[in-house]
Every structure is written in C-alpha cells, then in structure tokens.
Amino acid sequence: MNWVTEVEDGSSLFVFIILVILAAIPGIPFGIVGSVIGAKYGLIWGSIMNIAGSSLAAALVYTFTRYLFQSWGRELLTKSGAIERCNLFINSHLFWSILIARMIPIFPAAVINIYAGVFRIRFKTFFIATLIGKLPVMISFAYIGDNMISGSQQWVTFLIIYLIFLLIVYMCYKWYMSRLTAR
C-alpha cells in the first residue's frame, strides 16, 4: 500500500518489466496485478501498462512455445481432453475464439498463449485478437484498482457495463457466424 500511495517514484520501466514477467507466468492472478497497477498509475496509464505488458507477455510466451518448447507445449495441452475437443471449433473460428477467450477474465491466458504457439496459429491473427480482446479486461482491472484506492464503489457499475459489452460482442459474433453460414 505504501508503494501504491507514494508519489511517482521514477520506476515505471522497472514496474513494466516486472508486469510483463508476472503476466507471462502461468498461475499468477493477473487481475490482482492489473488492479494494483491501476491503483498506482490510475485508469489511463494503468490501462496502457496493463494492455502493453500483458500483450507483450502473451507474444513472448507464444514465441517461446512455438519455437523453443513445441513438444513440451503439445504434451501439456494434450493432457486436457477439453483442449482436444475444442480444437476443431477453434481452428474453424481462430480470430473469434482467441478474441472471446481473451475477454473472459477467468480463462487462463497461459492456455491461450501456449495453444497458439503449439498449434502454430499465425502470429498476426493471434496478436491482433489478443490485443483487442485484452482491451476491456485490462481497462477493467485498472479501473477497479483505481476505484479501490479512492474508495469508490463505481466498479460495480463498471462490471455491469462490462457484462453488457460481452453481450454485444457475443451478438456480433452470432451475426458474423450467421453471415458465414448464409454464404
């Protein structure tokens, strides 16, 4: 709390590097990390740091998995029968699958990153869907952190707005899929 409430300490680059490392380690709840960043740097800079740091971490994990840990990643993912069952759907809807998975904060980011690297999803598709999908989640984390420091309860309203946003994304997806099947 002392670090969060301190006036700018000049360590933003160091904090960003730590943020990237924490975002790349599976099992670390990034929602907590992102909220602390929002509490420290506010909504705008906290959101920018969260989006940039988590997207960079996703790209690094993807790259390492794809080029250095291909067999390890495939072994890790094939242990989950759910991954194998979802593979057909994911491959036929790559961009949307990644985008929607990124927008659901409880879906493990490490699974998405490793999956994309192991199954050699095009980096451009992976990264654009990741970046767009992370926008609302990372802004949400920064907003919640920023509001917790100020003592505001506005994060509940923001959560409702976020759920509405997810509903709109889902409706757009359904519309897109109906257009594809109509062809």
XYZ file of C-alpha atoms in Angstrom:
183
model
C 0.000 0.000 0.000
C 2.882 2.370 0.721
C 4.234 1.877 -2.802
C 0.780 2.402 -4.340
C 0.126 5.640 -2.456
C 3.632 7.042 -2.982
C 4.045 9.932 -5.354
C 5.659 8.791 -8.626
C 8.863 7.042 -7.767
C 10.502 7.056 -11.210
C 10.499 3.269 -11.533
C 7.855 2.898 -14.243
C 10.153 0.991 -16.608
C 11.155 -1.422 -13.846
C 7.498 -1.887 -12.872
C 6.610 -2.528 -16.528
C 9.301 -5.216 -16.828
C 8.035 -6.889 -13.643
C 4.477 -6.603 -15.015
C 5.498 -8.439 -18.215
C 7.227 -11.166 -16.220
C 4.235 -11.645 -13.917
C 1.855 -11.728 -16.899
C 3.971 -14.432 -18.543
C 3.992 -16.775 -15.529
C 1.047 -19.178 -15.536
C -0.973 -19.265 -12.343
C -0.356 -15.703 -11.212
C -3.751 -13.983 -10.993
C -3.184 -11.050 -13.325
C -6.442 -9.434 -12.205
C -4.793 -8.627 -8.896
C -1.591 -7.421 -10.570
C -3.571 -5.306 -13.064
C -5.679 -3.807 -10.277
C -2.558 -2.848 -8.308
C -1.157 -1.197 -11.449
C -4.453 0.688 -11.848
C -4.306 1.755 -8.212
C -0.735 3.009 -8.616
C -0.912 4.668 -12.045
C -4.614 5.494 -12.418
C -7.084 4.472 -15.079
C -5.317 5.786 -18.197
C -1.672 4.902 -17.507
C -2.646 1.778 -15.591
C -4.710 0.578 -18.553
C -1.907 1.329 -21.008
C 0.622 -0.536 -18.859
C -1.741 -3.489 -18.355
C -2.566 -3.791 -22.061
C 1.026 -3.366 -23.234
C 2.533 -5.596 -20.547
C 0.068 -8.455 -20.826
C 0.115 -8.341 -24.653
C 3.915 -8.369 -24.710
C 3.931 -11.292 -22.266
C 1.423 -13.159 -24.461
C 3.617 -12.593 -27.522
C 6.717 -13.804 -25.652
C 5.026 -16.968 -24.358
C 3.625 -17.634 -27.842
C 7.070 -17.203 -29.418
C 8.906 -19.342 -26.849
C 6.280 -22.070 -27.099
C 6.201 -22.044 -30.879
C 9.932 -22.049 -31.477
C 11.573 -23.489 -28.362
C 9.076 -25.581 -26.422
C 6.870 -27.071 -29.152
C 6.880 -30.659 -27.835
C 6.524 -29.603 -24.178
C 3.592 -27.353 -25.043
C 1.842 -30.026 -27.105
C 2.259 -32.518 -24.264
C 0.907 -30.028 -21.727
C -2.131 -29.184 -23.840
C -2.966 -32.739 -24.854
C -3.277 -33.712 -21.186
C -6.552 -31.815 -21.269
C -9.260 -33.657 -23.178
C -11.233 -30.416 -23.357
C -8.488 -28.813 -25.457
C -8.584 -31.658 -27.957
C -12.394 -31.479 -28.221
C -12.305 -27.721 -28.729
C -9.518 -27.849 -31.309
C -11.831 -28.356 -34.294
C -14.057 -25.424 -33.326
C -11.122 -23.176 -32.518
C -9.397 -23.871 -35.826
C -12.513 -23.003 -37.800
C -13.020 -19.738 -35.858
C -9.485 -18.734 -34.887
C -9.768 -14.971 -34.548
C -13.116 -15.047 -32.740
C -12.061 -17.880 -30.454
C -8.975 -16.017 -29.284
C -10.816 -12.696 -29.031
C -13.655 -14.087 -26.920
C -11.311 -16.162 -24.729
C -9.283 -13.014 -24.013
C -12.393 -11.127 -22.948
C -13.262 -13.690 -20.289
C -11.018 -12.819 -17.345
C -11.242 -16.245 -15.699
C -9.984 -18.086 -18.801
C -6.270 -18.873 -18.264
C -4.184 -16.653 -20.537
C -1.326 -19.167 -20.426
C -3.520 -21.789 -22.086
C -4.347 -19.399 -24.935
C -0.701 -18.402 -25.408
C 0.634 -21.955 -25.306
C -2.166 -23.260 -27.513
C -1.482 -20.628 -30.165
C 2.234 -21.377 -30.172
C 1.894 -25.149 -30.131
C -0.658 -25.281 -32.929
C 1.226 -22.646 -34.934
C -1.559 -20.118 -35.217
C -0.413 -17.196 -37.360
C 1.185 -14.614 -35.089
C -0.715 -11.731 -36.694
C -4.103 -13.382 -36.048
C -3.074 -14.316 -32.513
C -1.677 -10.911 -31.607
C -4.483 -8.766 -33.070
C -7.171 -10.902 -31.399
C -5.144 -10.823 -28.176
C -4.692 -7.062 -28.223
C -8.343 -6.311 -28.979
C -9.580 -8.948 -26.528
C -7.380 -7.656 -23.729
C -8.563 -4.059 -24.035
C -11.757 -4.337 -21.967
C -10.286 -6.729 -19.402
C -7.111 -4.741 -18.752
C -9.033 -1.457 -18.579
C -11.398 -3.150 -16.114
C -8.524 -4.228 -13.881
C -7.052 -0.703 -13.912
C -10.464 0.823 -13.245
C -11.148 -1.471 -10.304
C -7.723 -0.732 -8.799
C -8.123 2.991 -9.333
C -11.549 2.950 -7.663
C -10.428 0.817 -4.742
C -7.802 3.377 -3.808
C -10.314 6.218 -3.996
C -12.869 4.198 -2.005
C -15.422 4.455 -4.785
C -17.947 1.714 -5.388
C -18.262 2.596 -9.081
C -16.552 -0.649 -10.044
C -19.916 -2.415 -9.633
C -21.392 -0.162 -12.325
C -18.357 -0.803 -14.464
C -18.811 -4.561 -14.049
C -22.374 -4.253 -15.322
C -21.177 -2.200 -18.290
C -18.533 -4.843 -18.972
C -21.132 -7.606 -18.956
C -23.207 -5.606 -21.436
C -20.104 -5.218 -23.582
C -19.602 -9.001 -23.546
C -23.210 -9.459 -24.613
C -22.675 -7.070 -27.541
C -19.534 -8.957 -28.574
C -21.476 -12.210 -28.426
C -24.272 -10.760 -30.564
C -21.717 -9.526 -33.115
C -20.181 -12.978 -33.193
C -23.577 -14.606 -33.768
C -24.314 -12.112 -36.560
C -20.927 -12.790 -38.146
C -21.436 -16.547 -37.949
C -24.924 -16.282 -39.468
C -23.461 -14.359 -42.395
C -20.826 -17.049 -42.894
C -23.368 -19.857 -42.905
C -25.646 -17.927 -45.296
C -22.935 -17.900 -47.972
